[in-house]
XYZ file of C-alpha atoms in Angstrom:
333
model
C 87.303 14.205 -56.470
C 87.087 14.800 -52.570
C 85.711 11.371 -50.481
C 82.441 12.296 -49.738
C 81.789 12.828 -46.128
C 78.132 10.966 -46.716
C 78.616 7.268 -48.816
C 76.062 7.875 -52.131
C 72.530 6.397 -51.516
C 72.296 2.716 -52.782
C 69.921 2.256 -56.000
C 67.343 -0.050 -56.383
C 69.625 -2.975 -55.881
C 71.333 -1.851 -53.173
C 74.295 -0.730 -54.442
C 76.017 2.346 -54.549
C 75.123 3.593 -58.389
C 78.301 4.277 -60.745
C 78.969 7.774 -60.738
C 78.717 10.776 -63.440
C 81.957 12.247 -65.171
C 83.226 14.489 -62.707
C 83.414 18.266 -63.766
C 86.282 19.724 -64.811
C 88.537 21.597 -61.855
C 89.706 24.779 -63.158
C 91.216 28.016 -62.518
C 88.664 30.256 -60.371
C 88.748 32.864 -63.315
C 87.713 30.322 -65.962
C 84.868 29.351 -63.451
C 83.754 32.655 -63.343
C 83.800 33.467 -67.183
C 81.864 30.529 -67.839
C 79.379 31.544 -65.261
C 79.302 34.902 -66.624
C 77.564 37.853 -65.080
C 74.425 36.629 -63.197
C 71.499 38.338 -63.139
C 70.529 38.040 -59.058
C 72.558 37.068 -56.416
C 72.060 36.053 -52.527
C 74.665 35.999 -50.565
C 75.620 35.271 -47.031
C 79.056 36.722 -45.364
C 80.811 35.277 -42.297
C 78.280 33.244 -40.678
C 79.840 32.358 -37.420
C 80.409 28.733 -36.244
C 83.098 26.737 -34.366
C 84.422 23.345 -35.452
C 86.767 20.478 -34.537
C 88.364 19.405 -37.259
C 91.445 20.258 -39.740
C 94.428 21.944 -38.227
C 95.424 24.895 -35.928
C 97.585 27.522 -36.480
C 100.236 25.211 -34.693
C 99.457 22.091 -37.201
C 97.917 20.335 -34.382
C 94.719 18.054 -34.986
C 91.535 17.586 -33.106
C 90.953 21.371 -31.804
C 87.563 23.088 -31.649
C 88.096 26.651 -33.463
C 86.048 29.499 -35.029
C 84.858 29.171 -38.868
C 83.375 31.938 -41.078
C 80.805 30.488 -43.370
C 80.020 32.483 -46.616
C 78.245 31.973 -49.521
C 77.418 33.194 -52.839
C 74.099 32.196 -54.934
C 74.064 33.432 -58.155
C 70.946 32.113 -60.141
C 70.155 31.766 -63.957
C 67.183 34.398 -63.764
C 66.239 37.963 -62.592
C 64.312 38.718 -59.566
C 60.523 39.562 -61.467
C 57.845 37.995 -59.420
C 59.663 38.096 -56.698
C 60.550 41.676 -57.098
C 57.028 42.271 -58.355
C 55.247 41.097 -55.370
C 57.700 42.641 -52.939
C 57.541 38.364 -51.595
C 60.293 35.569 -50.932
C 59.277 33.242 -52.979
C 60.825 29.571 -55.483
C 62.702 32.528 -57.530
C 64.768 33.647 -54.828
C 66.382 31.974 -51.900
C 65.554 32.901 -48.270
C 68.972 34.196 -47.107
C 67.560 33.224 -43.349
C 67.107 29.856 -44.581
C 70.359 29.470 -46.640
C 71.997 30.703 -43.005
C 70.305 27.864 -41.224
C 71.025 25.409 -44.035
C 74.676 25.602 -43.265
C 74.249 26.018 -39.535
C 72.518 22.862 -39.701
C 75.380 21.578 -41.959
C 77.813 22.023 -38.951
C 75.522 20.378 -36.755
C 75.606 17.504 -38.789
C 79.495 17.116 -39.084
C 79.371 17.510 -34.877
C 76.408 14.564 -34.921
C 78.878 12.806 -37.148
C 81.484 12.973 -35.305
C 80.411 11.909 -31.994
C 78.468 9.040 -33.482
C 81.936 7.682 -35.206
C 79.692 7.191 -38.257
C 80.558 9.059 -40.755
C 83.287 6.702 -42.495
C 85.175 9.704 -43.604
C 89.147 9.542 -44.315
C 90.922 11.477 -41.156
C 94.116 12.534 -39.605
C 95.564 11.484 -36.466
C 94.874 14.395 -33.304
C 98.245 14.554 -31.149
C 96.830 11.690 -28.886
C 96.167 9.653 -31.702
C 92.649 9.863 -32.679
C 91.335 10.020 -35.557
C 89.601 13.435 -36.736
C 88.068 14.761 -39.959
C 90.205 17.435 -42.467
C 88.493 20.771 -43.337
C 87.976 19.342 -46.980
C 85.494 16.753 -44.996
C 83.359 19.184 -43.146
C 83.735 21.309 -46.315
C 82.045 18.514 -48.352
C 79.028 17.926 -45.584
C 78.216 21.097 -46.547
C 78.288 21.392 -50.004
C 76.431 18.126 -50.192
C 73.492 19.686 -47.230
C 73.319 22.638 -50.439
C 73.346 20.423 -53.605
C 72.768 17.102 -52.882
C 75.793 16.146 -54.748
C 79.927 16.149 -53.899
C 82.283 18.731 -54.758
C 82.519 17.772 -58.757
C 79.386 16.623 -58.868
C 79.767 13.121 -59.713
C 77.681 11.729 -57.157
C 74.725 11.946 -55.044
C 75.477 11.826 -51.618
C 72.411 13.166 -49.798
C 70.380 10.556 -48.216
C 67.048 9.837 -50.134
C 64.825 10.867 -47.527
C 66.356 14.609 -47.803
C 66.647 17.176 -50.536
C 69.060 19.801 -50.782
C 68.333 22.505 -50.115
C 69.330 24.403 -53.363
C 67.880 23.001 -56.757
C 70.249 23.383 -59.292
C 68.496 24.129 -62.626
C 67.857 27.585 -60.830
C 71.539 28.149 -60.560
C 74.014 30.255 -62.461
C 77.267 29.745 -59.990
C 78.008 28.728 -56.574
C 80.580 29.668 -53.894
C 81.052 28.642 -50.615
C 84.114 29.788 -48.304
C 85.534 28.304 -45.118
C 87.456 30.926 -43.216
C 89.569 29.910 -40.434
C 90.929 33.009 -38.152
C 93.065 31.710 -35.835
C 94.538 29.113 -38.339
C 97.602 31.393 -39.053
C 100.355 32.347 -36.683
C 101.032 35.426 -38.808
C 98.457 35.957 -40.667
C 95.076 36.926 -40.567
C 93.549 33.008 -41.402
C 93.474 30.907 -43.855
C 90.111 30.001 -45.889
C 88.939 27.242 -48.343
C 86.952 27.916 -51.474
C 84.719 26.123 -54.177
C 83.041 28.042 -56.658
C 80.801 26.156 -59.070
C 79.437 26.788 -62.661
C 76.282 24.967 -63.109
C 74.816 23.643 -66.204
C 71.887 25.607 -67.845
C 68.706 24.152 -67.192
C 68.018 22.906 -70.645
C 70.891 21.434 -70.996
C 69.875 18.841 -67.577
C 66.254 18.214 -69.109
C 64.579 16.285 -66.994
C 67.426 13.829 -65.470
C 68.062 14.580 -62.216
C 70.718 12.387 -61.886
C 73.027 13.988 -64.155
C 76.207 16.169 -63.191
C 75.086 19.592 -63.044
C 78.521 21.229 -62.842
C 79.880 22.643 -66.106
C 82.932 23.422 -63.981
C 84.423 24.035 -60.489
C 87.154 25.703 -58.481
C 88.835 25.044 -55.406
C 91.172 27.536 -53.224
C 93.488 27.692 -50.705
C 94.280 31.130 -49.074
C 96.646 32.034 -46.703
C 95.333 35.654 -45.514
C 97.962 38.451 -44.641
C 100.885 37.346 -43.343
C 102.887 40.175 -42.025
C 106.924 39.331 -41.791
C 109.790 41.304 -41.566
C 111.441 41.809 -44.834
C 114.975 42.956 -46.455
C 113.317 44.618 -49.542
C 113.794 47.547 -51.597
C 115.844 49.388 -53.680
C 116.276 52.801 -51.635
C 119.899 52.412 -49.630
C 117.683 53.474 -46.303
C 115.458 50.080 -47.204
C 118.767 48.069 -47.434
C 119.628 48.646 -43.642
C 116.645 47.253 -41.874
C 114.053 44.977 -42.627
C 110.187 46.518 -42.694
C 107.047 44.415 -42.335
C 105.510 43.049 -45.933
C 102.038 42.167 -45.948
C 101.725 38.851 -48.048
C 98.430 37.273 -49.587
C 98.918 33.705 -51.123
C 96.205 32.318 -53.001
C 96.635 28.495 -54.559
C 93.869 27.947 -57.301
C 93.207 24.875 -58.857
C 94.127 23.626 -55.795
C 93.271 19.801 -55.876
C 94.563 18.563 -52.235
C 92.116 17.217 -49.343
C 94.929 17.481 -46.662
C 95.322 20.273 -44.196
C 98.563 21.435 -45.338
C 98.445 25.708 -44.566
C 100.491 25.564 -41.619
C 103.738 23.898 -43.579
C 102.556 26.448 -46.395
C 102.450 29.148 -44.008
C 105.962 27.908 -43.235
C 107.693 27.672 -46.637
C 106.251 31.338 -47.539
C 107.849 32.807 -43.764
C 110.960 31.150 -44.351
C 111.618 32.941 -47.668
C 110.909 36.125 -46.728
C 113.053 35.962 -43.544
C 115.287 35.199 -45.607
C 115.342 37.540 -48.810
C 117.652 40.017 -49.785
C 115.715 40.998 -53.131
C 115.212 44.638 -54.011
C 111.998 44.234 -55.880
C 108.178 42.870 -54.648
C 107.968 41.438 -58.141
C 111.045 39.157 -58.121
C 109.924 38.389 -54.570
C 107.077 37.056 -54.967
C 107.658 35.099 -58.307
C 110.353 33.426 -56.444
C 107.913 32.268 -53.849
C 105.185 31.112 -55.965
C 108.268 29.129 -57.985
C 109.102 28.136 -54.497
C 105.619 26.579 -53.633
C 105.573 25.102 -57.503
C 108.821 23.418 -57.858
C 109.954 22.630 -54.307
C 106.461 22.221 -52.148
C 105.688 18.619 -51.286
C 102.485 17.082 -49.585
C 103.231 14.399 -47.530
C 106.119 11.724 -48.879
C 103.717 12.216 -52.350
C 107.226 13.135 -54.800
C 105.051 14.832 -57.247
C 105.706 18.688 -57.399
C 102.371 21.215 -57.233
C 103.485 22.559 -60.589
C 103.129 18.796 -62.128
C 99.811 19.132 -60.310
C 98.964 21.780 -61.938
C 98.784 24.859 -59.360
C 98.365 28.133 -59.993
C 99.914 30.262 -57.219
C 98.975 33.892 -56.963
C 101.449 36.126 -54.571
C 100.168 39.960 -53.587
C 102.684 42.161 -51.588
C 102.457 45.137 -49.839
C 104.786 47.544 -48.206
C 102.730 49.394 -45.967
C 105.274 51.965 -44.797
C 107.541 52.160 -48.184
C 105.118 55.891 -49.311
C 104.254 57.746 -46.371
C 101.249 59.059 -48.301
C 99.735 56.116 -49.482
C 98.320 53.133 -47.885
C 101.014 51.015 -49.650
C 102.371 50.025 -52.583
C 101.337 46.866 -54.029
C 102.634 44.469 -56.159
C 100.775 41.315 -57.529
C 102.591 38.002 -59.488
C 100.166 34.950 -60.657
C 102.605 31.506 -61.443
C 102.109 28.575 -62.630
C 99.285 26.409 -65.789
């Protein structure tokens, strides 16, 4: 469970109420076949923002830069009076308002931070001061949208707000985080939840209950392009050509901003590979990343954690008459 950005409302006797069993983190895939095809969905793609918190492509703390905000709403029933009476109305969601929502959401976080109240856990900028990770701002926002943290175990809205989603319309929630200038090679990196809510019948009429069935978090490093040694042709085993390399790490369960060292384990091996193949490439890194990847001076590997690591490679100039040739490898429980 992340440490909420917001401290849970007190109860009646003023203190902080015991949380609900947390829901279950998952694979993405499992999230999504529990969720199952919805029958509506709103969604909102690369809502621009700018924020001072996590890291830069360089690692380095404490600097202001650009965030695409998306998000997915897929609710529990079809569009009919809604649809019906050509109206935005309770059955839908205003995709204006679920824009401003996390606009707002930002604004918050910057509020936060300049009023040194938000009591959430930080890193240390280059001159020492203390600044929030991306899981933090990540969390301000899924709280402004359910009311509740990440696994849904607590309430963290304050009790004079609601959120702005009510979640016994919901089938499945996403929200994304993409950061474009976080890479040095790549194209960014991005942070993802996606959520599998309850059915409504299932909550009744406690409100205070967990409402996730599941969720799903994601770390994605977006198309790093490094010079390879790859191939199998004798031409291929003179020169290195550029590989375009997608690394996705599901179930991921960290809160620290670690894509710039991932960035960094992924460059070195292909710098350094002689393979022929894309396929004994790329299970080698994702083998890399699960046996050998450490956060921090924590000693437990992010296979015991239970990662799954999902490598796609391209070579875009390997077929002249294709866009590339692909080759995808998932590792890991």
């Amino acid at each position: 469970m992340l440490s909420s950005f917001w401290k849970s409302p007190p109860n009646a006797k003023g203190m902080e109420p015991a949380p609900d069993p947390a829901a279950p983190l998952v694979s993405t895939w499992q999230v999504r076949a529990e969720a199952g095809e919805p029958p509506a969905v709103v969604r909102v793609r690369n809502l621009q923002s700018i924020m001072t918190a996590g890291q830069d492509a360089w690692g380095r703390s404490g600097k202001a830069q650009p965030v695409l905000l998306s998000s997915e709403v897929a609710l529990a029933r079809p569009f009919e009076t809604s649809s019906a009476s050509d109206a935005v109305n309770a059955e839908t969601v205003h995709y204006g308002k679920l824009s401003k929502a996390l606009i707002e959401g930002m604004g918050l976080f910057d509020s936060a931070i300049s009023n040194h109240s938000s009591g959430a856990r930080t890193t240390k900028t280059d001159g020492g001061v203390g600044v929030p990770r991306t899981a933090d701002v990540f969390e301000l926002l899924w709280v402004k949208m359910t009311g509740r943290v990440v696994d849904g175990s607590r309430v963290a809205l304050p009790l004079d707000q609601v959120p702005f989603l009510d979640a016994a319309r919901l089938r499945a929630l996403s929200l994304t985080l993409h950061l474009p200038k976080a890479s040095l090679l790549g194209s960014g990196v991005s942070l993802t939840t996606t959520a599998c809510f309850k059915d409504a019948g299932d909550l009744g009429d406690e409100k205070k209950k967990n409402p996730l069935r599941s969720y799903a978090r994601s770390l994605y490093l977006h198309g790093l392009r490094v010079p390879t040694l790859i191939g199998v042709n004798p031409n291929e085993r003179e020169a290195k050509q550029t590989v375009v390399v997608d690394v996705e790490i599901d179930r991921f369960d960290a809160q620290e901003d670690i894509h710039t060292e991932l960035e960094r384990t992924v460059v070195e091996v292909l710098e350094s590979s002689s393979y022929e193949t894309l396929e004994a490439l790329g299970t080698h890194i994702a083998r890399k990343i699960l046996d050998e990847f450490r956060i921090g001076e924590n000693p437990q590997s992010m296979k015991e954690r239970g990662w799954q690591v999902r490598v796609c490679m391209e070579k875009p100039i390997a077929v002249s008459l294709a866009d590339c040739p692909s080759v995808e490898v998932r590792v890991g429980s």
